[in-house]
XYZ file of C-alpha atoms in Angstrom:
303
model
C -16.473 64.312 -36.019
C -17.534 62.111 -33.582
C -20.140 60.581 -36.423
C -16.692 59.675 -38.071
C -17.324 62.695 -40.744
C -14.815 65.079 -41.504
C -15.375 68.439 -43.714
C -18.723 66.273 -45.034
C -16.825 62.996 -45.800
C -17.534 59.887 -43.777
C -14.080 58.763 -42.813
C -15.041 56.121 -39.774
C -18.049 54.042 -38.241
C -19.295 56.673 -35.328
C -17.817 56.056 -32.738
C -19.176 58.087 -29.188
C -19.225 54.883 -27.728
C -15.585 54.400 -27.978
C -15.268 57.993 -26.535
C -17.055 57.684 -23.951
C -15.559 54.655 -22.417
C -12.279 55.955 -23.268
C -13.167 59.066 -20.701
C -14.804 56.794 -18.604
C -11.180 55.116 -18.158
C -9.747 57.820 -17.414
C -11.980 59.184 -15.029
C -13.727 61.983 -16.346
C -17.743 61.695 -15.455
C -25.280 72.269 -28.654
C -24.624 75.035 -29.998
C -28.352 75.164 -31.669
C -31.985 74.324 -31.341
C -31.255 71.035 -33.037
C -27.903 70.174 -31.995
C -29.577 70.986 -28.076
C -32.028 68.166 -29.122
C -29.719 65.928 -30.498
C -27.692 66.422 -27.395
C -30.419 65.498 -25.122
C -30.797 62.085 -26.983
C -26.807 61.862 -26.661
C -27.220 61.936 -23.328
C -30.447 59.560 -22.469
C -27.915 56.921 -23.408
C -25.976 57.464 -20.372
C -27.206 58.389 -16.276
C -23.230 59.585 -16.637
C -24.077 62.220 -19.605
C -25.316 65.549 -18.860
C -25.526 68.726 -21.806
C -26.687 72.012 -22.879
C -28.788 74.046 -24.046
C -28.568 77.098 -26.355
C -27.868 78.619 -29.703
C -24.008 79.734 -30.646
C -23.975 83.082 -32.349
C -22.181 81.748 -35.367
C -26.227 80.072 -35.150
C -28.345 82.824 -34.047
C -29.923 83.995 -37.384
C -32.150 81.126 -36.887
C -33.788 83.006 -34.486
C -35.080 85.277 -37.391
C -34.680 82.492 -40.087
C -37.736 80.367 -38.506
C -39.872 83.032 -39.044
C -40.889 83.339 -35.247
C -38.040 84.120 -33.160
C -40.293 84.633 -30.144
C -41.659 80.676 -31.227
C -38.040 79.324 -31.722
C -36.952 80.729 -28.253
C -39.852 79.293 -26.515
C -39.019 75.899 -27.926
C -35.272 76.052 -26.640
C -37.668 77.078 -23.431
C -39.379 73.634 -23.644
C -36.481 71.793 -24.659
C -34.803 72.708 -21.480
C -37.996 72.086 -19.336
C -38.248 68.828 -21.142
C -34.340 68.324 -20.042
C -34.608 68.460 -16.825
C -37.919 66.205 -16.356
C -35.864 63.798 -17.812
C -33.150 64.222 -14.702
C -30.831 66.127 -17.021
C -29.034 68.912 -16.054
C -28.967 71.833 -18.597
C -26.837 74.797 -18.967
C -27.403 77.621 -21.145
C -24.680 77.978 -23.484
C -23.565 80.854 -25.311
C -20.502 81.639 -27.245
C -19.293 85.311 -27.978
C -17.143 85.333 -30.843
C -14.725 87.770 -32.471
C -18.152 89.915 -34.564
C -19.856 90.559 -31.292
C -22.877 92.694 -33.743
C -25.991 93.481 -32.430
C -27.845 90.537 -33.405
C -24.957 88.801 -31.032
C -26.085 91.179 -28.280
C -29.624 90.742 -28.480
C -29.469 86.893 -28.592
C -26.987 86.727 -25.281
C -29.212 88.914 -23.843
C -31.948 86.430 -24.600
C -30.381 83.066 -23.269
C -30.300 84.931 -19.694
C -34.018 84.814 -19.784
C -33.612 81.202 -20.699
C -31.048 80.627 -17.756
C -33.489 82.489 -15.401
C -36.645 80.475 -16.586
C -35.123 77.004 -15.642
C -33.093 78.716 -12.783
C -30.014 76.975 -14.339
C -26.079 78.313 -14.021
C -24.785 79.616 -17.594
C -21.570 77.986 -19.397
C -20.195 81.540 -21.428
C -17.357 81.965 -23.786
C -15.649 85.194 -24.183
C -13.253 85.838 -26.921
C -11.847 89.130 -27.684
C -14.903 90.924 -26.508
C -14.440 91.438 -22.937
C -15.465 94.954 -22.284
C -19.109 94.102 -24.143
C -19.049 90.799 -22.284
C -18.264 91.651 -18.803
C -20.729 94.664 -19.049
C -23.828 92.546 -19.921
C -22.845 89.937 -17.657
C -22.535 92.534 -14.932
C -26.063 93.842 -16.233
C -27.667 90.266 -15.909
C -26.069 88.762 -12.569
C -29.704 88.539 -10.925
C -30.833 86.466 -13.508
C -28.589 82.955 -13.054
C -27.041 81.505 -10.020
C -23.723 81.590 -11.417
C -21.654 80.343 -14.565
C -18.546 79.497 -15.767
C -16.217 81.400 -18.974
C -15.294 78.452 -20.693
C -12.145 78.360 -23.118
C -10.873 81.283 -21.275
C -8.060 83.006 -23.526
C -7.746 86.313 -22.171
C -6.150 88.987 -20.648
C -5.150 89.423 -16.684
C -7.514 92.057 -16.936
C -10.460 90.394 -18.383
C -9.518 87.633 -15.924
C -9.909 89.735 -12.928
C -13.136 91.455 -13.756
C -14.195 87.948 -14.367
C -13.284 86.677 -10.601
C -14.873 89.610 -9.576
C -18.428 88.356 -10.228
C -19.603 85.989 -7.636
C -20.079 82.578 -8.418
C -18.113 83.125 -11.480
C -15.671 80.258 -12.719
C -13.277 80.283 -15.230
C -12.621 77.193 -17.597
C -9.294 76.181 -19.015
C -8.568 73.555 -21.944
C -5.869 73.168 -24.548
C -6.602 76.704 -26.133
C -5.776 78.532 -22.702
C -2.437 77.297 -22.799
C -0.908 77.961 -26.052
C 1.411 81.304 -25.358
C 4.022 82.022 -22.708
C 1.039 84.967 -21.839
C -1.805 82.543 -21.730
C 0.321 80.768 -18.878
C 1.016 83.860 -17.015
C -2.618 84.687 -16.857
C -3.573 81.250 -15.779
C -1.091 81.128 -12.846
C -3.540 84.720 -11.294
C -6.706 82.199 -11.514
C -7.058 80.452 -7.936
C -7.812 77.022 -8.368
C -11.232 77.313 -6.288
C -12.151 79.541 -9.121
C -11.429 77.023 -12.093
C -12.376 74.389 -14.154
C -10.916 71.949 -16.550
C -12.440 70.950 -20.000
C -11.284 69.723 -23.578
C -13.538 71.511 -26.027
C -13.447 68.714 -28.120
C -13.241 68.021 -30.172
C -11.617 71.207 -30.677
C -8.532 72.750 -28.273
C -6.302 69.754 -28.239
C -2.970 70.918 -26.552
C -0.349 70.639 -29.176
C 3.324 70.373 -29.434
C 3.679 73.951 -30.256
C 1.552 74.921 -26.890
C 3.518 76.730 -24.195
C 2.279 73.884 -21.337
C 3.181 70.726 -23.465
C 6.095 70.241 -21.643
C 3.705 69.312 -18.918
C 1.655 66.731 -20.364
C 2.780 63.417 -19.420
C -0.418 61.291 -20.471
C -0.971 60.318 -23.780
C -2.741 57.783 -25.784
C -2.579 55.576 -28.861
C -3.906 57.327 -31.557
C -4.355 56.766 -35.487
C -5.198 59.117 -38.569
C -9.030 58.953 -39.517
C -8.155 57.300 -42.466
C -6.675 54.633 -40.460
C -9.323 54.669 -37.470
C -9.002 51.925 -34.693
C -11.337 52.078 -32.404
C -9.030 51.547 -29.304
C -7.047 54.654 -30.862
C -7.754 58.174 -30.230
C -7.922 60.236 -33.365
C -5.278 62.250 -34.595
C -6.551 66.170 -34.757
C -9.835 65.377 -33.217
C -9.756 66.148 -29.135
C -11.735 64.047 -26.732
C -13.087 64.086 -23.179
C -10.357 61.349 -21.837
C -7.245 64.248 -23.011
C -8.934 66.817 -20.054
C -6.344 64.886 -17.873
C -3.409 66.247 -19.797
C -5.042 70.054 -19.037
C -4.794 68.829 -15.273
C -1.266 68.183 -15.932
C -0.408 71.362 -17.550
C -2.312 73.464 -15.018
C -1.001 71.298 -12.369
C 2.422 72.078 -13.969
C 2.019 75.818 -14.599
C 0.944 76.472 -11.190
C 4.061 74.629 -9.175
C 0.986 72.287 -8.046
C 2.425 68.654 -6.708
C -0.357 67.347 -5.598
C -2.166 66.623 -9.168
C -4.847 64.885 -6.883
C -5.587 66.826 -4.352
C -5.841 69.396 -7.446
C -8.358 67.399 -9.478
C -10.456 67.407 -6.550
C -10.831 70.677 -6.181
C -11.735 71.353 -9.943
C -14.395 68.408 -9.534
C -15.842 70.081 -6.537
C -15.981 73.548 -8.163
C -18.096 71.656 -11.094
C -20.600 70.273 -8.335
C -20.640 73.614 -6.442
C -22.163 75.088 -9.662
C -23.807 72.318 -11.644
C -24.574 69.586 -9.332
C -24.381 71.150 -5.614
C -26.576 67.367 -4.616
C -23.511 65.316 -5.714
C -21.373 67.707 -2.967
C -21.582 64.528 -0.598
C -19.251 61.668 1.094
C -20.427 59.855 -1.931
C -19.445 61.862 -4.636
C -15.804 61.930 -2.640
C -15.863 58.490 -2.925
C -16.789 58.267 -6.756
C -13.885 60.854 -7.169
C -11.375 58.591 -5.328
C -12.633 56.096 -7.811
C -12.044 57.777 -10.764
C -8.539 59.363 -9.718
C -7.337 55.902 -9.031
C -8.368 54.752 -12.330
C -6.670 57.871 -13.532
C -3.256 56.458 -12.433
C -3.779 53.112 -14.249
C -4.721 55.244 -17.628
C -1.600 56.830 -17.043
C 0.961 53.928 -16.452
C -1.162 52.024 -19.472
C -0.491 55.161 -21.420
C 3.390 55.653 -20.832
C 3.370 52.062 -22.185
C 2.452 53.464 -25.493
């Protein structure tokens, strides 16, 4: 989407440069062996841009596809090695979907050898498979320094088996906040144990979402058949909207001080991904970026 094509059809000029600064205003700093590569490249562009690396289970038959599944893992291996001479920081992502099979099971199993060959933290999605999940999680804990359960949409239970692993975060974005119970179960997840995200550009929050009446940011935006490129697109989520999450988790949790809030999620991100940026500087940088979060959001109310 983000190439400006939509269900195959090139709507719009590509426009990740107009992203990017956009979430760069607002103050916010692959799901296969070629979208990990194309990634990488993504993020050579910018010292800002970090990524990473994995395979999505929706994507694991091309384990067995190429013929060499042994040969396609220890190219994900390399592409990660390659990553970080670069000065990249990698994560290795997986997803677990809905048909956790046993090709699914294998595969996770796989990407925690990855994780503990780079000694890299994990970024995991659960959905509706938390008994399998949490068990070979629980089975692998030696292997990785620590992760976070991104897109987080379930239960209190599944929540608190979750905080129970050490070093375990839990990430929030639009899709965590569509129900009246999806709110409930945020409000048990201490904010030293969170993070924010978007998805994108996926999980937008939506007028029918239990939270919207929290969001108070929002930004010009334009149908894809009409694209601006000062205008967010309509349907397609984007880094700059993770400040309408803060809101609603801000606003969920009876949380006033929306700064003092966003500092703590940023911190838990360093604490796991980028422990060297946990510094006087990086406090500074933050200050930065929250102030130029209050201009975004007097410029937006404008709109």
């Amino acid at each position: 989407m983000f190439r400006g094509i939509y269900h195959g059809k090139q709507c719009h000029a590509a426009d990740i440069p107009a992203v990017l600064a956009r979430a760069r205003a607002a103050g916010v700093t692959g799901g296969s062996l070629k979208e990990s590569r194309e990634a990488l490249e993504i993020a050579e562009t910018d010292g800002r841009l970090f990524c990473t690396v994995g395979v999505h289970p929706t994507r694991c038959g091309e384990f067995e596809e190429s013929g060499d599944p042994e040969g396609h893992f220890q190219a994900l291996l390399a592409l990660a090695k390659e990553g970080i001479a670069k000065g990249k920081q990698w994560e290795s992502v997986v997803w677990i979907m809905i048909d956790f099979t046993f090709v699914h099971r294998m595969y996770f199993k796989k990407q925690f050898e990855l994780a503990e060959a780079v000694k890299l933290p994990m970024f995991l999605h659960m959905r509706a498979a938390g008994e399998d999940f949490c068990e070979i999680v629980s089975e692998n804990l030696y292997r990785f320094p620590g992760g976070v359960t991104h897109s987080f949409t379930g239960t209190a239970e599944d929540r608190d088996k979750l905080l129970s692993f050490e070093n375990m975060f839990i990430g929030i974005n639009g899709c965590s906040l569509k129900t009246s119970e999806n709110i409930e179960v945020l409000q048990g997840i201490p904010a030293e144990r969170m993070m924010i995200e978007t998805d994108s550009p996926y999980c937008d929050i939506k007028n029918t979402h239990a939270g919207i009446k929290f969001v108070k940011s929002v930004w010009p935006s334009k149908k894809k058949e009409k694209y601006e490129p000062d205008s967010t697109v309509k349907g397609r989520n984007e880094p700059c909207l993770v400040r309408q999450v803060l809101e609603v988790v801000a606003g969920c949790k009876g949380i006033a001080d929306i700064k003092g809030l966003s500092k703590t999620l940023y911190h838990n991100t360093c604490r796991l991904f980028f422990p060297q940026d946990l510094d006087a500087s990086a406090d500074a940088q933050l200050e930065s970026e929250l102030l130029s979060i209050g201009v975004c959001e007097k410029n937006s109310r404008r709109h």
